[in-house]
Coordinates of C-alpha atoms and ligand atoms in Angstrom, one line a residue:
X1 CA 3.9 31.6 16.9
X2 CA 4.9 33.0 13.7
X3 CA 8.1 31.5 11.2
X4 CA 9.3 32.7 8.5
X5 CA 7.5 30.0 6.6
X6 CA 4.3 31.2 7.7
X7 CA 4.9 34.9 6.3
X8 CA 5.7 32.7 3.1
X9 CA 3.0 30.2 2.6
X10 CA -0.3 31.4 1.7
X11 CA -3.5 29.2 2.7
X12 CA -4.2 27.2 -0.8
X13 CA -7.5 28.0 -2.3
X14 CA -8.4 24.8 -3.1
X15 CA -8.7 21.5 0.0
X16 CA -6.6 18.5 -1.0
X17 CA -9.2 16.1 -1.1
X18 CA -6.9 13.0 -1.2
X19 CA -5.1 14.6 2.1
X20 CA -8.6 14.7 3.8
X21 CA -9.3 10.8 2.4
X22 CA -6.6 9.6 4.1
X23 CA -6.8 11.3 7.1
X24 CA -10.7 10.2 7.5
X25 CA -9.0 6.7 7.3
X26 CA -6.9 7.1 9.7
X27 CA -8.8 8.7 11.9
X28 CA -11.7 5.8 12.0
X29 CA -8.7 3.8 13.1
X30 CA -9.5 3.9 17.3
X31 CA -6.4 4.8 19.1
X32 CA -5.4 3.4 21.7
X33 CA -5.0 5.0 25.0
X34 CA -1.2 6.4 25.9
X35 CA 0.1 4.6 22.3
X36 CA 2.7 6.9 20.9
X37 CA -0.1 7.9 18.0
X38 CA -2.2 9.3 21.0
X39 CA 0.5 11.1 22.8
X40 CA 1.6 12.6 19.2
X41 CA -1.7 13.6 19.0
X42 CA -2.4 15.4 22.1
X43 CA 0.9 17.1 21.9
X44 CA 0.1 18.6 18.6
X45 CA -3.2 19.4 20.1
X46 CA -2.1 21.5 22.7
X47 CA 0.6 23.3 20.3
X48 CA -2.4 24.3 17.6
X49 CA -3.5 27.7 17.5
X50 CA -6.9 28.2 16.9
X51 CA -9.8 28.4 14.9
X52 CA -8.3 25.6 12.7
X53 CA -7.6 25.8 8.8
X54 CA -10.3 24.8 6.7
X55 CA -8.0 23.7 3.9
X56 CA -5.3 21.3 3.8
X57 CA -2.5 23.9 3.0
X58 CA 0.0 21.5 1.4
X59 CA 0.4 18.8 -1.2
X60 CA 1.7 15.1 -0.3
X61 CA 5.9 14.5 -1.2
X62 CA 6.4 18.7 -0.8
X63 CA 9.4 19.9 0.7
X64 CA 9.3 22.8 2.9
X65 CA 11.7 24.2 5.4
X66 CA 10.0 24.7 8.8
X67 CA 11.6 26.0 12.5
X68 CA 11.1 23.5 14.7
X69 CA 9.7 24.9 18.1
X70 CA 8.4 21.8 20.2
X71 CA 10.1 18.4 21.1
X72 CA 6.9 15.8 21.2
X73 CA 7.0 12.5 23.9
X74 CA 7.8 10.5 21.1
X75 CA 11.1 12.0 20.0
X76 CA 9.5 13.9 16.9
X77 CA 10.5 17.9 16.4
X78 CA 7.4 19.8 15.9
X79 CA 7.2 22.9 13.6
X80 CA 4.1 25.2 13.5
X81 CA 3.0 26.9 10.1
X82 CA 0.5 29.3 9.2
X83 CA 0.0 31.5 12.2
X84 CA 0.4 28.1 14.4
X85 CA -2.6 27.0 13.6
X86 CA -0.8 24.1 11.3
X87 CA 1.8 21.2 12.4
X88 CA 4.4 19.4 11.0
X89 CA 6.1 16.4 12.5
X90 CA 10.0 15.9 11.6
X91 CA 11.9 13.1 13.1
X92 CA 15.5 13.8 14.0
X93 CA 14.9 17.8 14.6
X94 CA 15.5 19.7 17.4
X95 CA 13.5 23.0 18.8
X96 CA 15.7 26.3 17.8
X97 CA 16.4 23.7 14.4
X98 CA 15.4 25.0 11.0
X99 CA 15.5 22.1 9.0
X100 CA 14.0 21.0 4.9
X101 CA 11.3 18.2 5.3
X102 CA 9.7 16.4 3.0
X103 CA 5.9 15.9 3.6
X104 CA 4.3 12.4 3.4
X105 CA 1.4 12.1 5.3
X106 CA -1.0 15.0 5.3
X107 CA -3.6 15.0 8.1
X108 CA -6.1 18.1 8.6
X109 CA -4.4 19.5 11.8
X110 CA -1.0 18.2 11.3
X111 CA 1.3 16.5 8.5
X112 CA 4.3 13.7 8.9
X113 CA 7.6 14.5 7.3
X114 CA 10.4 12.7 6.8
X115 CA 13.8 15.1 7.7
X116 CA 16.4 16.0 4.6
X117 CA 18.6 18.5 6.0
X118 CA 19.4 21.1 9.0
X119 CA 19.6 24.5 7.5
X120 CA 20.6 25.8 11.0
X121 CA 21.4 24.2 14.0
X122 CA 19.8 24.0 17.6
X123 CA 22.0 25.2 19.9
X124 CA 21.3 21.9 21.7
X125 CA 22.6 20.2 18.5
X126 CA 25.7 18.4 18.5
X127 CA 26.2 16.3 15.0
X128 CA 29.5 14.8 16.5
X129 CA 27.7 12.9 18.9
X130 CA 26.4 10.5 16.6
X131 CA 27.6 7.2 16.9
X132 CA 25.6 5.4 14.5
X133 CA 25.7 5.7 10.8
X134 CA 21.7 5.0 10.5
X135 CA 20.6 7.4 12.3
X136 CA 18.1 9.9 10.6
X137 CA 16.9 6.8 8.9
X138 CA 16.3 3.7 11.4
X139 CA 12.7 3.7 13.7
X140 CA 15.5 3.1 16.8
X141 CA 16.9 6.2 17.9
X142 CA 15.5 9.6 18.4
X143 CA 18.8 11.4 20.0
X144 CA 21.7 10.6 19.5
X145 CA 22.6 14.4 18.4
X146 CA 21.4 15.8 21.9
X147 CA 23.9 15.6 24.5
X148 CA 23.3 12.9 27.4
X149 CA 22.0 15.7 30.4
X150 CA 19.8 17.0 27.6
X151 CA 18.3 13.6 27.1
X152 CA 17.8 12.7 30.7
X153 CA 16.1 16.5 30.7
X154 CA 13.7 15.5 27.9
X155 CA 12.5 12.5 29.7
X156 CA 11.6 14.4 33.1
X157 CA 10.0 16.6 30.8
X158 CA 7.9 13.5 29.3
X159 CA 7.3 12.1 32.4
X160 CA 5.3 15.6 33.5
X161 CA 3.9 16.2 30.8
X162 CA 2.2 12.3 31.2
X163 CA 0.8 13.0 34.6
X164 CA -0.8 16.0 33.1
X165 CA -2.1 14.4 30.1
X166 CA -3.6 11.2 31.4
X167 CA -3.7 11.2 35.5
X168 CA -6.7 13.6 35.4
X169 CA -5.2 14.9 38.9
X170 CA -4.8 17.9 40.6
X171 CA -1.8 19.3 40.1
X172 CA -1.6 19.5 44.4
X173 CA -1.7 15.7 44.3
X174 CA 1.5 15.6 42.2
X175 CA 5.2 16.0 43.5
X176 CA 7.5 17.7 41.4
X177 CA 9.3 15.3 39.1
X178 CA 12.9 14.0 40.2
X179 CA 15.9 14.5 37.5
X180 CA 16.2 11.2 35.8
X181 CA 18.8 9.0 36.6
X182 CA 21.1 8.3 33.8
X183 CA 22.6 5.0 32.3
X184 CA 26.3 4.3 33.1
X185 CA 26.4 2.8 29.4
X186 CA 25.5 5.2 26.5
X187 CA 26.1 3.3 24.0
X188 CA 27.2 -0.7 24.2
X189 CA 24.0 -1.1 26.4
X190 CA 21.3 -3.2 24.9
X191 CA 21.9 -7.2 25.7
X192 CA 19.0 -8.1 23.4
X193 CA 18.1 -6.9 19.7
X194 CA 15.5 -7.9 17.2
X195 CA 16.4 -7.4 13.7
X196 CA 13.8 -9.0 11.6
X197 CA 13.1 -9.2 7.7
X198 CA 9.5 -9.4 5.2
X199 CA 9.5 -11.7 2.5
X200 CA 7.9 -10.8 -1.0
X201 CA 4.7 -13.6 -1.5
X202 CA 6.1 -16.2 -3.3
X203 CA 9.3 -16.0 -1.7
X204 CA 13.3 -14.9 -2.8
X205 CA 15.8 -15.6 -4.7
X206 CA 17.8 -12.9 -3.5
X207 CA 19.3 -11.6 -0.4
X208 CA 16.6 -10.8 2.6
X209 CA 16.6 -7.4 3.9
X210 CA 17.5 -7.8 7.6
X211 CA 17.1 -4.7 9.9
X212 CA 14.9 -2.7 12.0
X213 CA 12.1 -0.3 10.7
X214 CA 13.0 2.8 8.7
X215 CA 11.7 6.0 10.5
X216 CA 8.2 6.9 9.1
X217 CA 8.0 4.0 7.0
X218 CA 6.7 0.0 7.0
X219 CA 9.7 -1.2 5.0
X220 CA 12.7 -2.9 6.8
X221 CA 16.0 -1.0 6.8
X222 CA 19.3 -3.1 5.7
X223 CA 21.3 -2.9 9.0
X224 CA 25.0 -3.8 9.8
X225 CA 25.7 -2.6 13.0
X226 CA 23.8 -1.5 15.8
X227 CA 25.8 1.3 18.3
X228 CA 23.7 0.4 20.7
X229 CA 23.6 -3.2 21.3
X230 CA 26.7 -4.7 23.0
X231 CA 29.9 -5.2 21.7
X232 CA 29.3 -9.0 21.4
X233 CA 26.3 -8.5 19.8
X234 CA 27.8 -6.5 17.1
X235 CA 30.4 -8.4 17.0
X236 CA 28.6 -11.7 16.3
X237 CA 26.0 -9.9 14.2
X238 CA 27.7 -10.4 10.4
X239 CA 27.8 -14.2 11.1
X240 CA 24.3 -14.8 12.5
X241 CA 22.5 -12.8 9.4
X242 CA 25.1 -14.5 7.1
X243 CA 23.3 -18.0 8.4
X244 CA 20.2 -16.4 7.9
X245 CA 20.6 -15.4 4.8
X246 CA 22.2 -18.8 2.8
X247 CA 18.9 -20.0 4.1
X248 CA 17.3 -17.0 2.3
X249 CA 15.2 -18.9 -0.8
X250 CA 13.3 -21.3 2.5
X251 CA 11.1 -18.4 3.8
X252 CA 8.2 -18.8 2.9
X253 CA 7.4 -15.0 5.3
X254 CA 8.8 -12.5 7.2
X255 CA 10.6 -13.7 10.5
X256 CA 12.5 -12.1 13.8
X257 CA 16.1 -13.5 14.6
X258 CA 16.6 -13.1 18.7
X259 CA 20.1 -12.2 19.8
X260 CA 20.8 -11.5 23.6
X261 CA 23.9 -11.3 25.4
X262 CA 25.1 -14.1 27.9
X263 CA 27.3 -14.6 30.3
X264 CA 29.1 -17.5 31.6
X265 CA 30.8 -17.9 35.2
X266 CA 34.0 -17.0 33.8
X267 CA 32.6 -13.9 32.2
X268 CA 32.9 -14.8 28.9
X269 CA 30.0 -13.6 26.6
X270 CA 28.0 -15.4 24.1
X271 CA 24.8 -14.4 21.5
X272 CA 22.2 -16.7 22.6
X273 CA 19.3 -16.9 19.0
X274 CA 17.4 -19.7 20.4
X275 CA 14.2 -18.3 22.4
X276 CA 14.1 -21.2 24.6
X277 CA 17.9 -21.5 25.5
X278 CA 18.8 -20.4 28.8
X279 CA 20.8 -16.6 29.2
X280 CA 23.1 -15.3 32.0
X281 CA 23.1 -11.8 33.4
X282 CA 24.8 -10.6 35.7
X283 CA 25.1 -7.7 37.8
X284 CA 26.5 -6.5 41.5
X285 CA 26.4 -9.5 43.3
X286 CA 23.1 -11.0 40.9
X287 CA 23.2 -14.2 38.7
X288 CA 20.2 -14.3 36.9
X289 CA 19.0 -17.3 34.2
X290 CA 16.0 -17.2 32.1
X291 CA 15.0 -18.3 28.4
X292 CA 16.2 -16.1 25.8
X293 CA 12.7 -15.4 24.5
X294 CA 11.2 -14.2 28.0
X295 CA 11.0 -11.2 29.4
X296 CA 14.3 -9.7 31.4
X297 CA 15.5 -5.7 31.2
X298 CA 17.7 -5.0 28.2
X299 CA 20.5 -2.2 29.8
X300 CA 22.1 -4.3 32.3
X301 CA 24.5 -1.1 33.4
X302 CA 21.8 0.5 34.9
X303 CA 20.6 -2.9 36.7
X304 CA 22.8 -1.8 39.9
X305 CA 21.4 1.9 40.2
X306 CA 18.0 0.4 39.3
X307 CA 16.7 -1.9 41.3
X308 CA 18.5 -0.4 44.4
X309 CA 16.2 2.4 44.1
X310 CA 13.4 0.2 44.0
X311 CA 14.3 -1.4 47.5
X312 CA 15.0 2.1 48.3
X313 CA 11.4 2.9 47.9
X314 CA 9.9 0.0 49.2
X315 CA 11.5 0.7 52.9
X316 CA 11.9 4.4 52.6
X317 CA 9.3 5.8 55.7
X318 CA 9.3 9.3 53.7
X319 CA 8.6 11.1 57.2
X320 CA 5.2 9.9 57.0
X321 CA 3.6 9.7 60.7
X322 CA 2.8 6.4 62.0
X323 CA 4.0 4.3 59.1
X324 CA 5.2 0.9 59.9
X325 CA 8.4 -0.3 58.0
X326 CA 6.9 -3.5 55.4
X327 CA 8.0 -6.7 56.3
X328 CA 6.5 -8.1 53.8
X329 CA 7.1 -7.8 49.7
X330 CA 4.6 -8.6 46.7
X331 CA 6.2 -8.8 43.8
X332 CA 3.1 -8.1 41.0
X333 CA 4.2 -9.2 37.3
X334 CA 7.5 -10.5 38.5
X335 CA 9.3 -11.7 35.6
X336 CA 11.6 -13.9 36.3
X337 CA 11.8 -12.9 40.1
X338 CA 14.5 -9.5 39.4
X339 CA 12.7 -7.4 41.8
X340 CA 11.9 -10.5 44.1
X341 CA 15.4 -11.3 44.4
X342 CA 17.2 -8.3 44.6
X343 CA 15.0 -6.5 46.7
X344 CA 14.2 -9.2 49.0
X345 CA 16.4 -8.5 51.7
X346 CA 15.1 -6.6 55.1
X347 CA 12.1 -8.7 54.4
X348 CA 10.4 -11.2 56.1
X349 CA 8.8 -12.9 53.4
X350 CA 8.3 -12.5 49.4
X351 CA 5.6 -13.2 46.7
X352 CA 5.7 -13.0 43.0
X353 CA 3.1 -13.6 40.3
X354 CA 3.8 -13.8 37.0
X355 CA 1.4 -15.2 33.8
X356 CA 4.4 -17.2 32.0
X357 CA 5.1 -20.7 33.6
X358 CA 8.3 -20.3 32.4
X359 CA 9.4 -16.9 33.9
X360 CA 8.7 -18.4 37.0
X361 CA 9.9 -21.6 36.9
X362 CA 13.2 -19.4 36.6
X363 CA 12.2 -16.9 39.4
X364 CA 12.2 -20.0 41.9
X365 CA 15.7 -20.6 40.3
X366 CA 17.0 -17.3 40.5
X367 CA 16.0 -17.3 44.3
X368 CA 17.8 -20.6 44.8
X369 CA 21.6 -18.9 42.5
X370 CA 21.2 -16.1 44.6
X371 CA 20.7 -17.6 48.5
X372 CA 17.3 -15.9 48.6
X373 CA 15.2 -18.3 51.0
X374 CA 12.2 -16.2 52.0
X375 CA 10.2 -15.9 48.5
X376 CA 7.4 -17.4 47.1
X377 CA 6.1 -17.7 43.7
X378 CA 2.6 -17.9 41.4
X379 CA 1.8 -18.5 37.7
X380 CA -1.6 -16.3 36.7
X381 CA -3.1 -13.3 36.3
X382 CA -1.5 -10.3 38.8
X383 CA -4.6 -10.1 40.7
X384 CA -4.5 -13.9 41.4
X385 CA -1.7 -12.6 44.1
X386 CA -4.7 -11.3 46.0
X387 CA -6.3 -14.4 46.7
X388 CA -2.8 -16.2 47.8
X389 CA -1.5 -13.3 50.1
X390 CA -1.9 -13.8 53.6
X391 CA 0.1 -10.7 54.9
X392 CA -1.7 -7.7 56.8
X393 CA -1.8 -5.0 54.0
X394 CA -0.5 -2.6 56.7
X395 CA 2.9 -4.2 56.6
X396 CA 3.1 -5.3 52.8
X397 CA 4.9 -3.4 50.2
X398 CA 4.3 -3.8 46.5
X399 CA 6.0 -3.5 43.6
X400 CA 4.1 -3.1 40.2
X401 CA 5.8 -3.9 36.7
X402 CA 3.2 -4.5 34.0
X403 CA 3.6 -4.8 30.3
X404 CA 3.4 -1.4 28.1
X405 CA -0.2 -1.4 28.1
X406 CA -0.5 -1.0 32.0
X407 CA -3.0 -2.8 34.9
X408 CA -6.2 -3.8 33.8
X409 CA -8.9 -2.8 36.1
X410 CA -9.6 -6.1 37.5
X411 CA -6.1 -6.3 39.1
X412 CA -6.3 -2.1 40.3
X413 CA -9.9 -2.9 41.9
X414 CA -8.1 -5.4 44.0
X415 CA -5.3 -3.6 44.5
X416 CA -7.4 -0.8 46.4
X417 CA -9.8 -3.8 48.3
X418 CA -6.6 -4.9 49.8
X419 CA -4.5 -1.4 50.6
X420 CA -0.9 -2.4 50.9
X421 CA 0.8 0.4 52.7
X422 CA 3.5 1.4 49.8
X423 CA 3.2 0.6 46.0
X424 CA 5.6 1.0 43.7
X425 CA 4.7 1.3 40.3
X426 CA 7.7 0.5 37.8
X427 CA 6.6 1.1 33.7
X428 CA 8.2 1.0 30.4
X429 CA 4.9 3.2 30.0
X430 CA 4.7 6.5 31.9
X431 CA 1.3 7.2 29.7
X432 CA -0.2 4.5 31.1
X433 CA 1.3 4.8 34.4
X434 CA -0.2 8.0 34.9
X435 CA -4.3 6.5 33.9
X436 CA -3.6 3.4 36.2
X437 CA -2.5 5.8 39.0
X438 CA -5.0 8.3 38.5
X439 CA -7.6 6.1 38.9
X440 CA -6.1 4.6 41.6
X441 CA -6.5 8.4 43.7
X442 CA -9.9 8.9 41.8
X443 CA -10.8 5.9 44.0
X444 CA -13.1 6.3 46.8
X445 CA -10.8 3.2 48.3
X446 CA -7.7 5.3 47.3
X447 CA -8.4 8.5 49.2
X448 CA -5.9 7.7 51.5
X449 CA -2.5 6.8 48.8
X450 CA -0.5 9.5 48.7
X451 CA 2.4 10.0 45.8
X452 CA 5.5 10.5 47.3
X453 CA 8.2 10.3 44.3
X454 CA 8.1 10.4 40.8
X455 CA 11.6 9.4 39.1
X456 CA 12.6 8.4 35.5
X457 CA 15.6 5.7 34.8
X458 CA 17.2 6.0 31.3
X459 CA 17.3 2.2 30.3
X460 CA 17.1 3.5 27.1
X461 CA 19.7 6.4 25.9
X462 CA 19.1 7.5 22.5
X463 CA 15.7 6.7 22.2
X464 CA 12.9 8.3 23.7
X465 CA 11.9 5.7 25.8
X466 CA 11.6 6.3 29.5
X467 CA 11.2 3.9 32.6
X468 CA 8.8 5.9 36.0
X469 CA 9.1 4.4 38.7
X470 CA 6.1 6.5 41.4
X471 CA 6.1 5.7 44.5
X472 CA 2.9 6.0 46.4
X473 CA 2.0 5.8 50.3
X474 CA -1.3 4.6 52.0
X475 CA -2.1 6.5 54.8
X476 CA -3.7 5.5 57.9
Ligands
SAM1 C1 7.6 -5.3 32.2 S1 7.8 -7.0 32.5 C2 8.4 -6.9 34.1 C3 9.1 -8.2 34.6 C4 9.9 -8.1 35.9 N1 9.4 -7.2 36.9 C5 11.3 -7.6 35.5 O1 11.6 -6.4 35.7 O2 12.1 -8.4 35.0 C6 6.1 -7.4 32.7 C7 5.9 -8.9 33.0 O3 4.5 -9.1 33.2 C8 4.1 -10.3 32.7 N2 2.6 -10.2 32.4 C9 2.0 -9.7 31.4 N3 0.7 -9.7 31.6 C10 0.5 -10.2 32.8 C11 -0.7 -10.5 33.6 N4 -1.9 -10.2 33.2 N5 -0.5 -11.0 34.8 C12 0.7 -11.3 35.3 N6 1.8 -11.1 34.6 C13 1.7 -10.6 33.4 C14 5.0 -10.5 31.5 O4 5.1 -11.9 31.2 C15 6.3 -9.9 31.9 O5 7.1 -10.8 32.5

């Protein structure tokens, strides 16, 4: 792929020896499997041309103007230099973009940038869509210049590209990709934010920064307003930092202030700070209480949509021959019982595990507010559900939710010894979606699972994030 710049730029005779320093650093650093730093990574490797250059072509802090050709997983524009064979990361660019970037991290295949300017405009680009006034600077958002259907777009894209990446699967064993179903709320959304501070050693006399990370950077950006968190939260925002920051000189280090959105029976909202306090949410015909600090989805407009679909899946026969309809329902890394209690009906009975006491002391509670009778919960490990269930695995369905960093083995080994008929797996993580469920069809136990569906949910407009939800079969 040749730009402009390329015809510009010749190779430098000399390599940039502190360029090469840092990147040998960096690159002793492990990375961990489906982390955004991998994904970056294999992006940029599949863009390179090849052979590679021998020299680093650039110096550290220049600005150069580049044409952005590639949008990566992460959210980052990517521009190729030098007969392709070069890349440069710039947040907040678009393909068909050419925009000035300023280099600040030089790597031998690839360098970061931080974005100055647009010189010309994607056609996708639409500056009037942004609703915040830190975007281009704050770590938070990646889109809010690309129109909503293009966003949902890019995140089908990322969810395809994952199950090439890091299934290791034949393409035949994948189903196309569904479109990716969109959040009601675009903006307004989030019910919980974390805006946190450092604090010089020693401590301040002067006012704390209080923020979330600057794009590019580990420094804390001074923040306001957030676009994106919900009207109460914004709302309340000036006087919870004013609090924090009368008791600015008593930090001794750094700290994260918690504010999620309740609701009381008469609707009214509040910002809940304390982690153990008890929040509200609502949604449909759901009342659901937990502790601020514990885990609970943050877009409550898409809650509806969301875990009807889930329920959706766990019944749907998907014209398979022979298939029984599940009357029975594991919930694996439950939470505080969502799934368990909005998905329960149409079952006969319903079991959740969970590792936090606390989640699912709530769950039990959730199950009690909401006149669900027929579930059953566990504190441990997810594969301690394996032990307790006494369901045959040929009428169990299974939902699977776990943290960023996916299923350990452990739990996936047991998962295939026991062979519920329908599993599906719900991530935050589509990377590590993709691993766990490759290896579950690279099992000789899971010869028989079949993928049926592959779907994204936006829970998180404006950022790159994406939830999958993959549905899979076991055939008899
Ligand atoms: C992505 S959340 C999903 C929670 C729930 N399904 C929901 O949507 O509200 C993952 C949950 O897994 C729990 N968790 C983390 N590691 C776990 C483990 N090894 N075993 C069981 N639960 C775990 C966390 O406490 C968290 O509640």
């Amino acid at each position: 792929m040749t730009t402009e710049l390329n015809r510009q730029l010749p190779v430098p005779e000399i390599s940039n020896k502190r360029a090469r320093k840092l990147s040998k650093r960096r690159a002793k650093k492990p990375v961990e499997e489906g982390s955004a730093g991998h994904v970056l990574q294999l992006d940029i490797e599949g863009l390179l041309e090849h052979p590679p250059l021998s020299n680093i072509p650039f110096e550290r802090f220049q600005e150069i103007e580049v044409d952005i050709v590639y949008l990566s997983s992460s959210g980052d524009g990517i521009g190729l230099v030098l007969e392709g064979r070069y890349a440069v990361v710039v947040p907040f660019s678009l393909p068909g973009d050419r925009v000035k970037a300023k280099l600040h991290f030089l790597a031998e295949t690839y360098a970061l940038a931080d974005f100055l300017e647009v010189l010309t405009p994607s056609k996708d680009r639409d500056d009037n869509l942004i609703g915040c006034k830190y975007f281009g600077k704050c770590g938070g958002c990646q889109y809010q210049m690309l129109p909503y259907e293009k966003q949902l777009q890019q995140k089908k894209k990322v969810i395809e590209k994952a199950f090439r990446y890091f299934s290791k699967l034949d393409p035949s064993k994948l189903p196309q990709v569904e479109s990716t179903v969109g959040s009601p709320l675009q903006y307004n959304y989030r019910t919980k934010i974390t805006p946190h501070f450092d604090v010089p050693k020693g401590g301040t006399n002067g006012p704390l920064t209080i923020g979330f990370q600057e794009k590019g950077r580990r420094r804390v950006l001074d923040i306001e307003e957030c676009p994106i968190a919900t009207k109460k939260i914004n709302e309340s925002y000036p006087k919870i930092i004013g609090e924090v920051q009368d008791r600015a000189s008593t930090y001794k280090r750094g700290a994260t202030i918690l504010m999620r959105d309740s609701m009381n029976d008469d609707g009214e909202h509040s910002v809940i700070t304390d982690h153990k306090a008890i929040v509200t949410e609502s949604f449909g015909d759901f009342k659901f209480v937990f502790p601020a600090g514990a885990f609970f989805q943050n877009n409550n407009s898409i809650l509806p949509d969301f875990t009807g679909y889930v329920r959706k899946q766990l019944l749907n026969p998907f014209g398979h021959e022979n298939y029984q309809k599940p009357k029975y329902f594991v919930d694996a890394y439950c939470g505080s019982g969502l799934f368990s209690v909005a998905c329960s009906e149409g079952f006969d009975s319903v079991i959740g595990v969970e590792i936090s006491a606390d989640s699912v002391h709530y769950a039990k509670e959730n199950a009690q507010r909401n006149n669900v009778s027929n579930t059953n919960f566990i504190v441990g490990e997810a594969e301690k559900i394996f032990s307790s269930i006494e369901t045959p695995s040929a009428e169990t369905a299974m939902v699977v939710d776990p943290p960023r960093k996916g299923c350990d083995q452990v739990f996936l080994n047991q998962l295939l010894e026991y062979g519920p008929s329908r599993v599906v797996y719900i991530s935050c993580n589509v990377h590590t979606q993709a691993r766990d469920v490759g290896y579950i069809l690279h099992h000789e136990l899971g010869k028989n699972f079949k993928i049926d569906e592959i779907r994204g949910f936006d829970l998180f407009p404006q950022s790159h994030h994406v939830e999958s939800i993959l549905t899979l079969t076991k055939l008899n």
